[in-house]
Short mmCIF file of C-alpha atoms in Angstrom, two decimals:
data_model
loop_
_atom_site.label_atom_id
_atom_site.label_comp_id
_atom_site.label_asym_id
_atom_site.label_seq_id
_atom_site.Cartn_x
_atom_site.Cartn_y
_atom_site.Cartn_z
CA UNK B 109 -0.45 0.17 0.37
CA UNK B 110 2.94 1.74 0.79
CA UNK B 111 3.76 1.61 -2.64
CA UNK B 112 1.21 2.62 -4.29
CA UNK B 113 0.46 5.66 -2.60
CA UNK B 114 4.12 7.74 -4.39
CA UNK B 115 3.05 6.00 -7.92
CA UNK B 116 -0.47 7.98 -7.74
CA UNK B 117 0.79 10.95 -6.52
CA UNK B 118 3.54 10.61 -8.99
CA UNK B 119 1.19 10.46 -12.08
CA UNK B 120 -1.44 13.17 -10.71
CA UNK B 121 1.71 15.67 -10.41
CA UNK B 122 2.66 14.75 -13.65
CA UNK B 123 -0.64 15.27 -15.36
CA UNK B 124 -1.05 18.67 -13.96
CA UNK B 125 2.46 20.32 -15.34
CA UNK B 126 1.00 18.58 -18.93
CA UNK B 127 -2.01 20.45 -18.49
CA UNK B 128 -0.59 23.65 -17.65
CA UNK B 129 2.49 23.70 -20.58
CA UNK B 130 -0.66 22.90 -22.91
CA UNK B 131 -2.49 26.10 -21.39
CA UNK B 132 0.04 28.37 -21.98
CA UNK B 133 0.78 27.17 -26.00
CA UNK B 134 -3.24 28.56 -26.24
CA UNK B 135 -3.11 31.26 -24.79
CA UNK B 136 0.15 32.45 -27.22
CA UNK B 137 -1.73 32.29 -29.80
CA UNK B 138 -2.67 35.47 -31.22
CA UNK B 139 -6.02 36.52 -33.20
CA UNK B 140 -6.34 39.82 -34.88
CA UNK B 141 -8.83 41.98 -33.54
CA UNK B 142 -10.16 43.33 -37.18
CA UNK B 143 -9.89 41.84 -40.54
CA UNK B 144 -9.78 44.13 -43.44
CA UNK B 145 -10.20 43.09 -47.17
CA UNK B 146 -9.78 45.94 -49.40
CA UNK B 147 -8.13 47.97 -46.40
CA UNK B 148 -6.74 51.17 -46.29
CA UNK B 149 -4.66 52.48 -43.23
CA UNK B 150 -2.74 55.82 -42.19
CA UNK B 151 0.59 54.93 -40.77
CA UNK B 152 2.03 58.47 -38.26
CA UNK B 153 0.73 60.63 -36.52
CA UNK B 154 -0.49 64.43 -36.13
CA UNK B 155 2.72 66.52 -36.60
CA UNK B 156 4.37 64.21 -39.24
CA UNK B 157 3.64 62.89 -42.91
CA UNK B 158 2.79 59.64 -42.32
CA UNK B 159 2.62 56.37 -44.84
CA UNK B 160 -0.84 55.03 -46.50
CA UNK B 161 -1.04 51.61 -46.44
CA UNK B 162 -3.66 49.89 -49.06
CA UNK B 163 -3.64 46.31 -48.77
CA UNK B 164 -5.97 44.07 -50.34
CA UNK B 165 -6.41 41.38 -46.74
CA UNK B 166 -5.27 43.59 -43.17
CA UNK B 167 -5.14 41.84 -39.91
CA UNK B 168 -5.46 44.41 -36.45
CA UNK B 169 -3.89 42.69 -33.59
CA UNK B 170 -4.61 45.90 -30.65
CA UNK B 171 -3.14 44.40 -27.65
CA UNK B 172 0.58 43.98 -29.63
CA UNK B 173 0.33 47.46 -31.24
CA UNK B 174 0.33 45.30 -34.25
CA UNK B 175 -0.48 45.11 -38.20
CA UNK B 176 -0.45 42.53 -40.98
CA UNK B 177 -0.62 43.19 -44.62
CA UNK B 178 -0.72 41.37 -47.70
CA UNK B 179 -0.56 42.91 -51.22
CA UNK B 180 0.21 46.51 -50.23
CA UNK B 181 1.13 50.20 -51.97
CA UNK B 182 2.47 52.22 -49.40
CA UNK B 183 3.04 56.19 -50.27
CA UNK B 184 3.96 58.91 -48.56
CA UNK B 185 3.93 62.82 -49.63
CA UNK B 186 5.71 65.35 -48.40
CA UNK B 187 5.12 68.72 -47.02
CA UNK B 188 4.51 70.43 -50.42
CA UNK B 189 1.95 67.19 -50.67
CA UNK B 190 4.35 65.40 -53.64
CA UNK B 191 4.97 61.90 -53.59
CA UNK B 192 8.83 61.57 -52.03
CA UNK B 193 8.38 57.40 -51.02
CA UNK B 194 6.73 54.80 -53.32
CA UNK B 195 6.46 51.06 -52.60
CA UNK B 196 4.72 47.40 -52.43
CA UNK B 197 5.27 43.99 -51.24
CA UNK B 198 3.40 40.85 -50.97
CA UNK B 199 3.76 40.85 -46.70
CA UNK B 200 3.89 43.19 -44.52
CA UNK B 201 4.49 42.87 -40.11
CA UNK B 202 3.43 46.24 -39.01
CA UNK B 203 4.34 47.89 -35.48
CA UNK B 204 1.75 50.72 -35.46
CA UNK B 205 3.13 52.34 -32.52
CA UNK B 206 6.79 52.37 -33.66
CA UNK B 207 5.65 53.26 -37.09
CA UNK B 208 7.63 50.18 -38.60
CA UNK B 209 7.42 47.70 -41.59
CA UNK B 210 8.82 44.65 -41.64
CA UNK B 211 8.24 44.61 -45.84
CA UNK B 212 8.49 40.81 -48.16
CA UNK B 213 8.19 39.18 -50.95
CA UNK B 214 8.78 41.50 -54.30
CA UNK B 215 9.85 44.70 -52.07
CA UNK B 216 10.05 47.28 -53.85
CA UNK B 217 10.54 51.14 -52.51
CA UNK B 218 11.03 54.24 -54.66
CA UNK B 219 12.06 58.11 -53.42
CA UNK B 220 11.20 60.56 -55.59
CA UNK B 221 13.38 63.01 -54.56
CA UNK B 222 16.67 61.34 -55.46
CA UNK B 223 15.04 59.44 -58.16
CA UNK B 224 16.17 55.78 -56.67
CA UNK B 225 14.83 52.45 -56.73
CA UNK B 226 15.10 49.35 -54.42
CA UNK B 227 14.23 45.57 -55.07
CA UNK B 228 14.64 43.50 -52.53
CA UNK B 229 13.48 40.26 -51.22
CA UNK B 230 12.74 41.81 -47.79
CA UNK B 231 13.15 45.29 -46.23
CA UNK B 232 12.69 47.07 -42.70
CA UNK B 233 11.30 50.18 -42.55
CA UNK B 234 11.07 52.28 -40.23
CA UNK B 235 9.34 55.49 -40.94
CA UNK B 236 9.62 57.64 -38.26
CA UNK B 237 13.31 57.46 -38.55
CA UNK B 238 13.03 57.39 -42.31
CA UNK B 239 16.14 54.28 -42.38
CA UNK B 240 15.75 51.43 -44.16
CA UNK B 241 17.73 47.92 -43.91
CA UNK B 242 17.94 44.78 -46.13
CA UNK B 243 19.75 41.46 -44.60
CA UNK B 244 20.31 39.64 -48.04
CA UNK B 245 20.34 40.04 -51.94
CA UNK B 246 19.58 44.13 -52.87
CA UNK B 247 18.87 46.51 -55.89
CA UNK B 248 19.87 50.03 -56.34
CA UNK B 249 19.04 51.80 -59.87
CA UNK B 250 19.49 55.53 -59.01
CA UNK B 251 20.74 58.73 -60.69
CA UNK B 252 24.43 57.61 -59.53
CA UNK B 253 23.99 53.84 -61.15
CA UNK B 254 23.18 50.26 -60.60
CA UNK B 255 24.20 48.39 -57.76
CA UNK B 256 22.96 45.15 -56.17
CA UNK B 257 24.27 43.68 -52.78
CA UNK B 258 23.75 42.74 -49.29
CA UNK B 259 23.74 43.89 -45.97
CA UNK B 260 22.29 47.46 -47.35
CA UNK B 261 21.29 50.14 -44.78
CA UNK B 262 19.78 53.79 -46.00
CA UNK B 263 19.21 56.85 -44.73
CA UNK B 264 16.23 58.11 -45.90
CA UNK B 265 16.29 61.50 -44.92
CA UNK B 266 20.19 62.40 -45.19
CA UNK B 267 20.80 60.18 -49.36
CA UNK B 268 23.36 58.12 -47.35
CA UNK B 269 23.47 54.65 -48.43
CA UNK B 270 26.42 51.59 -48.23
CA UNK B 271 26.57 47.99 -48.59
CA UNK B 272 28.00 45.95 -46.36
CA UNK B 273 29.07 43.63 -49.50
CA UNK B 274 28.51 44.77 -53.14
CA UNK B 275 28.66 42.20 -56.59
CA UNK B 276 28.12 44.05 -58.39
CA UNK B 277 27.69 48.14 -59.62
CA UNK B 278 27.93 50.83 -62.26
CA UNK B 279 28.88 54.33 -61.30
CA UNK B 280 27.11 57.03 -63.70
CA UNK B 281 29.49 59.80 -64.73
#
């Protein structure tokens, strides 16, 4: 009898911990608060130039202050009302609080002031600081030339750009 009691206690404790682990896993599943088709969304705050996003499908996760967008196009205007940045991507993970976008799938971004066009498979865009980053392959067409490489970083306000590694490039003189 004394041997059976510890075995029963071990079995009960093991089953309790299993239920607890299962509950933790189910709580990590995020469900969107709102899902919109053919959505238009403004990313930004008053007093700055916001980014206007159009998407075929947007999901908003209000508790996490984030949204996802599929098949999106975006545009940002300068102070005179002219397009300064336009772009598109297959998918975006948007931090609505920090105003950043993780873009992926056929990413295209064009800065109109410097006549620069960027193509990448993924790109991180911080709209509040106007900084962009792309780890993978990137192709840049600009008035300065055509360049492709990896480890791209850029500051859209300062018109400064760099690659950690350039695969090929042609300078326009």
